[in-house]
PDB file of C-alpha atoms in Angstrom:
ATOM      1  CA  UNK B 771      13.500  -4.406 -30.275  1.00 63.00           C
ATOM      2  CA  UNK B 772      13.374  -8.189 -30.126  1.00 83.00           C
ATOM      3  CA  UNK B 773      11.048  -9.965 -27.725  1.00 89.00           C
ATOM      4  CA  UNK B 774      14.004 -11.492 -25.890  1.00 90.00           C
ATOM      5  CA  UNK B 775      15.093  -8.018 -24.738  1.00 92.00           C
ATOM      6  CA  UNK B 776      11.717  -7.498 -23.027  1.00 92.00           C
ATOM      7  CA  UNK B 777      12.022 -10.958 -21.475  1.00 94.00           C
ATOM      8  CA  UNK B 778      15.445 -10.011 -20.070  1.00 95.00           C
ATOM      9  CA  UNK B 779      13.955  -6.764 -18.696  1.00 94.00           C
ATOM     10  CA  UNK B 780      11.180  -8.829 -17.070  1.00 95.00           C
ATOM     11  CA  UNK B 781      13.691 -11.293 -15.583  1.00 96.00           C
ATOM     12  CA  UNK B 782      15.796  -8.457 -14.157  1.00 96.00           C
ATOM     13  CA  UNK B 783      12.682  -6.785 -12.724  1.00 94.00           C
ATOM     14  CA  UNK B 784      11.558 -10.030 -11.083  1.00 94.00           C
ATOM     15  CA  UNK B 785      15.060 -10.584  -9.694  1.00 95.00           C
ATOM     16  CA  UNK B 786      15.133  -7.087  -8.213  1.00 94.00           C
ATOM     17  CA  UNK B 787      11.654  -7.620  -6.742  1.00 92.00           C
ATOM     18  CA  UNK B 788      12.718 -10.891  -5.125  1.00 92.00           C
ATOM     19  CA  UNK B 789      15.682  -9.194  -3.489  1.00 92.00           C
ATOM     20  CA  UNK B 790      13.789  -6.088  -2.324  1.00 88.00           C
ATOM     21  CA  UNK B 791      10.283  -7.488  -1.703  1.00 84.00           C
ATOM     22  CA  UNK B 792       8.571  -4.108  -1.646  1.00 86.00           C
ATOM     23  CA  UNK B 793       6.105  -4.672  -4.527  1.00 89.00           C
ATOM     24  CA  UNK B 794       7.297  -1.807  -6.725  1.00 91.00           C
ATOM     25  CA  UNK B 795       9.347  -3.451  -9.484  1.00 94.00           C
ATOM     26  CA  UNK B 796       7.075  -6.496  -9.877  1.00 93.00           C
ATOM     27  CA  UNK B 797       4.520  -4.561 -11.899  1.00 93.00           C
ATOM     28  CA  UNK B 798       7.085  -3.368 -14.421  1.00 94.00           C
ATOM     29  CA  UNK B 799       8.261  -6.970 -14.832  1.00 95.00           C
ATOM     30  CA  UNK B 800       4.709  -7.898 -15.773  1.00 95.00           C
ATOM     31  CA  UNK B 801       4.620  -4.862 -18.062  1.00 94.00           C
ATOM     32  CA  UNK B 802       7.804  -6.092 -19.771  1.00 94.00           C
ATOM     33  CA  UNK B 803       6.228  -9.523 -20.340  1.00 94.00           C
ATOM     34  CA  UNK B 804       3.194  -7.911 -21.976  1.00 95.00           C
ATOM     35  CA  UNK B 805       5.464  -5.575 -23.980  1.00 94.00           C
ATOM     36  CA  UNK B 806       7.266  -8.648 -25.367  1.00 93.00           C
ATOM     37  CA  UNK B 807       4.058  -9.429 -27.284  1.00 91.00           C
ATOM     38  CA  UNK B 808       4.435  -6.101 -29.121  1.00 87.00           C
ATOM     39  CA  UNK B 809       8.212  -6.381 -29.627  1.00 81.00           C
ATOM     40  CA  UNK B 810       8.352  -5.526 -33.353  1.00 87.00           C
ATOM     41  CA  UNK B 811       6.739  -2.145 -32.659  1.00 88.00           C
ATOM     42  CA  UNK B 812       9.216  -0.348 -30.393  1.00 88.00           C
ATOM     43  CA  UNK B 813       7.065   2.681 -29.529  1.00 91.00           C
ATOM     44  CA  UNK B 814       3.973   0.554 -28.941  1.00 91.00           C
ATOM     45  CA  UNK B 815       5.947  -1.928 -26.809  1.00 91.00           C
ATOM     46  CA  UNK B 816       7.438   0.903 -24.748  1.00 92.00           C
ATOM     47  CA  UNK B 817       4.018   2.493 -24.254  1.00 94.00           C
ATOM     48  CA  UNK B 818       2.519  -0.863 -23.236  1.00 93.00           C
ATOM     49  CA  UNK B 819       5.410  -1.460 -20.812  1.00 94.00           C
ATOM     50  CA  UNK B 820       4.890   1.910 -19.114  1.00 94.00           C
ATOM     51  CA  UNK B 821       1.085   1.741 -19.157  1.00 96.00           C
ATOM     52  CA  UNK B 822       0.824  -1.798 -17.783  1.00 95.00           C
ATOM     53  CA  UNK B 823       3.589  -1.296 -15.196  1.00 94.00           C
ATOM     54  CA  UNK B 824       2.245   2.039 -13.952  1.00 94.00           C
ATOM     55  CA  UNK B 825      -1.371   0.904 -14.052  1.00 95.00           C
ATOM     56  CA  UNK B 826      -0.716  -2.246 -12.048  1.00 94.00           C
ATOM     57  CA  UNK B 827       1.476  -0.335  -9.595  1.00 93.00           C
ATOM     58  CA  UNK B 828      -1.297   2.201  -9.021  1.00 95.00           C
ATOM     59  CA  UNK B 829      -4.197  -0.283  -8.963  1.00 94.00           C
ATOM     60  CA  UNK B 830      -2.834  -3.338  -7.166  1.00 92.00           C
ATOM     61  CA  UNK B 831       0.149  -2.423  -5.009  1.00 90.00           C
ATOM     62  CA  UNK B 832      -1.752  -0.669  -2.189  1.00 90.00           C
ATOM     63  CA  UNK B 833      -4.131  -3.603  -1.680  1.00 91.00           C
ATOM     64  CA  UNK B 834      -1.475  -6.292  -1.930  1.00 90.00           C
ATOM     65  CA  UNK B 835       0.955  -4.361   0.260  1.00 88.00           C
ATOM     66  CA  UNK B 836      -1.622  -4.249   3.072  1.00 88.00           C
ATOM     67  CA  UNK B 837      -2.058  -8.020   2.857  1.00 88.00           C
ATOM     68  CA  UNK B 838       1.462  -9.235   2.104  1.00 87.00           C
ATOM     69  CA  UNK B 839       3.950  -6.780   3.584  1.00 83.00           C
ATOM     70  CA  UNK B 840       4.592  -6.580   7.340  1.00 82.00           C
ATOM     71  CA  UNK B 841       3.292  -3.443   9.054  1.00 80.00           C
ATOM     72  CA  UNK B 842       5.755  -0.596   9.495  1.00 75.00           C
ATOM     73  CA  UNK B 843       7.072  -0.560  13.038  1.00 70.00           C
ATOM     74  CA  UNK B 844       7.013   2.851  14.695  1.00 70.00           C
ATOM     75  CA  UNK B 845      10.240   4.488  15.765  1.00 74.00           C
ATOM     76  CA  UNK B 846      10.615   3.707  19.492  1.00 74.00           C
ATOM     77  CA  UNK B 847      11.118   7.390  20.268  1.00 74.00           C
ATOM     78  CA  UNK B 848       8.008   8.420  18.302  1.00 78.00           C
ATOM     79  CA  UNK B 849       6.037   5.851  20.293  1.00 81.00           C
ATOM     80  CA  UNK B 850       6.571   7.989  23.432  1.00 86.00           C
ATOM     81  CA  UNK B 851       4.422  10.833  22.057  1.00 89.00           C
ATOM     82  CA  UNK B 852       0.997  10.839  23.688  1.00 88.00           C
ATOM     83  CA  UNK B 853       2.101   8.769  26.681  1.00 90.00           C
ATOM     84  CA  UNK B 854       1.902   9.861  30.310  1.00 91.00           C
ATOM     85  CA  UNK B 855       4.988  10.437  32.465  1.00 92.00           C
ATOM     86  CA  UNK B 856       5.711  11.628  36.002  1.00 92.00           C
ATOM     87  CA  UNK B 857       7.948  14.632  36.662  1.00 92.00           C
ATOM     88  CA  UNK B 858      11.035  13.691  38.730  1.00 92.00           C
ATOM     89  CA  UNK B 859      12.787  17.099  38.720  1.00 91.00           C
ATOM     90  CA  UNK B 860      10.900  20.331  38.036  1.00 89.00           C
ATOM     91  CA  UNK B 861      10.504  20.852  34.289  1.00 88.00           C
ATOM     92  CA  UNK B 862      11.191  24.339  33.002  1.00 83.00           C
ATOM     93  CA  UNK B 863      10.967  26.035  29.653  1.00 75.00           C
ATOM     94  CA  UNK B 864      13.130  26.056  26.551  1.00 72.00           C
ATOM     95  CA  UNK B 865      16.298  27.329  28.266  1.00 73.00           C
ATOM     96  CA  UNK B 866      16.037  25.028  31.307  1.00 75.00           C
ATOM     97  CA  UNK B 867      17.923  21.760  30.873  1.00 75.00           C
ATOM     98  CA  UNK B 868      17.480  20.382  34.394  1.00 83.00           C
ATOM     99  CA  UNK B 869      13.957  18.926  34.081  1.00 88.00           C
ATOM    100  CA  UNK B 870      13.440  15.170  34.099  1.00 92.00           C
ATOM    101  CA  UNK B 871      10.481  12.822  33.791  1.00 93.00           C
ATOM    102  CA  UNK B 872      10.032   9.086  34.263  1.00 92.00           C
ATOM    103  CA  UNK B 873       8.215   6.993  31.695  1.00 91.00           C
ATOM    104  CA  UNK B 874       8.042   3.186  31.826  1.00 89.00           C
ATOM    105  CA  UNK B 875      10.756   3.112  34.486  1.00 90.00           C
ATOM    106  CA  UNK B 876      13.166   5.155  32.367  1.00 91.00           C
ATOM    107  CA  UNK B 877      14.369   8.666  33.038  1.00 93.00           C
ATOM    108  CA  UNK B 878      14.211  11.271  30.245  1.00 92.00           C
ATOM    109  CA  UNK B 879      15.274  14.912  30.022  1.00 92.00           C
ATOM    110  CA  UNK B 880      12.249  17.138  29.505  1.00 92.00           C
ATOM    111  CA  UNK B 881      11.084  20.679  28.896  1.00 90.00           C
ATOM    112  CA  UNK B 882       7.668  22.284  29.177  1.00 89.00           C
ATOM    113  CA  UNK B 883       5.563  22.772  26.060  1.00 87.00           C
ATOM    114  CA  UNK B 884       4.236  26.092  27.265  1.00 81.00           C
ATOM    115  CA  UNK B 885       6.393  28.594  29.155  1.00 78.00           C
ATOM    116  CA  UNK B 886       3.270  29.630  31.109  1.00 77.00           C
ATOM    117  CA  UNK B 887       3.028  26.202  32.773  1.00 75.00           C
ATOM    118  CA  UNK B 888       6.746  26.135  33.660  1.00 74.00           C
ATOM    119  CA  UNK B 889       8.089  25.138  36.037  1.00 84.00           C
ATOM    120  CA  UNK B 890       6.088  21.928  36.296  1.00 88.00           C
ATOM    121  CA  UNK B 891       6.645  20.640  39.846  1.00 88.00           C
ATOM    122  CA  UNK B 892       7.946  17.170  40.707  1.00 88.00           C
ATOM    123  CA  UNK B 893       5.229  14.549  41.039  1.00 88.00           C
ATOM    124  CA  UNK B 894       3.000  16.103  38.364  1.00 89.00           C
ATOM    125  CA  UNK B 895       1.600  13.737  35.745  1.00 91.00           C
ATOM    126  CA  UNK B 896       2.365  15.056  32.262  1.00 93.00           C
ATOM    127  CA  UNK B 897       1.653  14.042  28.675  1.00 92.00           C
ATOM    128  CA  UNK B 898       4.491  13.767  26.168  1.00 93.00           C
ATOM    129  CA  UNK B 899       3.582  16.212  23.414  1.00 90.00           C
ATOM    130  CA  UNK B 900       6.651  15.933  21.140  1.00 89.00           C
ATOM    131  CA  UNK B 901      10.359  15.124  20.983  1.00 88.00           C
ATOM    132  CA  UNK B 902      12.816  18.034  20.735  1.00 85.00           C
ATOM    133  CA  UNK B 903      16.297  16.666  20.104  1.00 84.00           C
ATOM    134  CA  UNK B 904      17.057  14.577  23.190  1.00 85.00           C
ATOM    135  CA  UNK B 905      14.323  16.082  25.378  1.00 88.00           C
ATOM    136  CA  UNK B 906      10.671  15.197  25.723  1.00 91.00           C
ATOM    137  CA  UNK B 907       8.320  18.154  25.366  1.00 91.00           C
ATOM    138  CA  UNK B 908       5.664  17.702  28.049  1.00 92.00           C
ATOM    139  CA  UNK B 909       2.453  19.354  29.181  1.00 90.00           C
ATOM    140  CA  UNK B 910       0.714  18.761  32.512  1.00 89.00           C
ATOM    141  CA  UNK B 911      -2.520  16.783  32.378  1.00 84.00           C
ATOM    142  CA  UNK B 912      -3.966  19.247  34.839  1.00 69.00           C
ATOM    143  CA  UNK B 913      -2.334  22.637  34.896  1.00 53.00           C
ATOM    144  CA  UNK B 914      -0.776  23.401  38.282  1.00 52.00           C
ATOM    145  CA  UNK B 915      -2.645  25.880  40.439  1.00 55.00           C
ATOM    146  CA  UNK B 916      -1.616  29.462  39.645  1.00 55.00           C
ATOM    147  CA  UNK B 917       0.182  31.512  42.279  1.00 57.00           C
ATOM    148  CA  UNK B 918      -2.070  33.723  44.388  1.00 58.00           C
ATOM    149  CA  UNK B 919      -3.326  36.764  42.506  1.00 59.00           C
ATOM    150  CA  UNK B 920      -2.868  35.329  38.968  1.00 57.00           C
ATOM    151  CA  UNK B 921      -5.558  34.071  36.601  1.00 59.00           C
ATOM    152  CA  UNK B 922      -5.632  30.343  35.801  1.00 52.00           C
ATOM    153  CA  UNK B 923      -4.457  29.264  32.345  1.00 53.00           C
ATOM    154  CA  UNK B 924      -7.157  28.485  29.812  1.00 49.00           C
TER     155      UNK B 924
END
């Protein structure tokens, strides 16, 4: 394969990298430039292209990505996990759809993480444990006092 073919591959790779800016294709563009030096030997040029591209991708991308690429923003819904909320309407278990909590001034449907703590009474401070569809899965920070005659939850 002629050297110009490898130069075209490099130009295409650099063009794709400029449009995507994710630091994946750049390394194979560099590999194509190096492979152009070995153009008369097709198998050697192909091996050099793959070795240089893969090697640079593995060795340099993680470090450069941390420095050059913007940090990944968390999904706003995922950001609710671990936060504290206040129960507005008693929160029941899996089958109860009437529970509601307030978090950052917004009202969310909620269900209890553990059926043994349900229903969680209004006014209880809870922690958001997970998201289940459109409902927050919550657990009380301090388990409510058990009814008379029952053992407290561990």
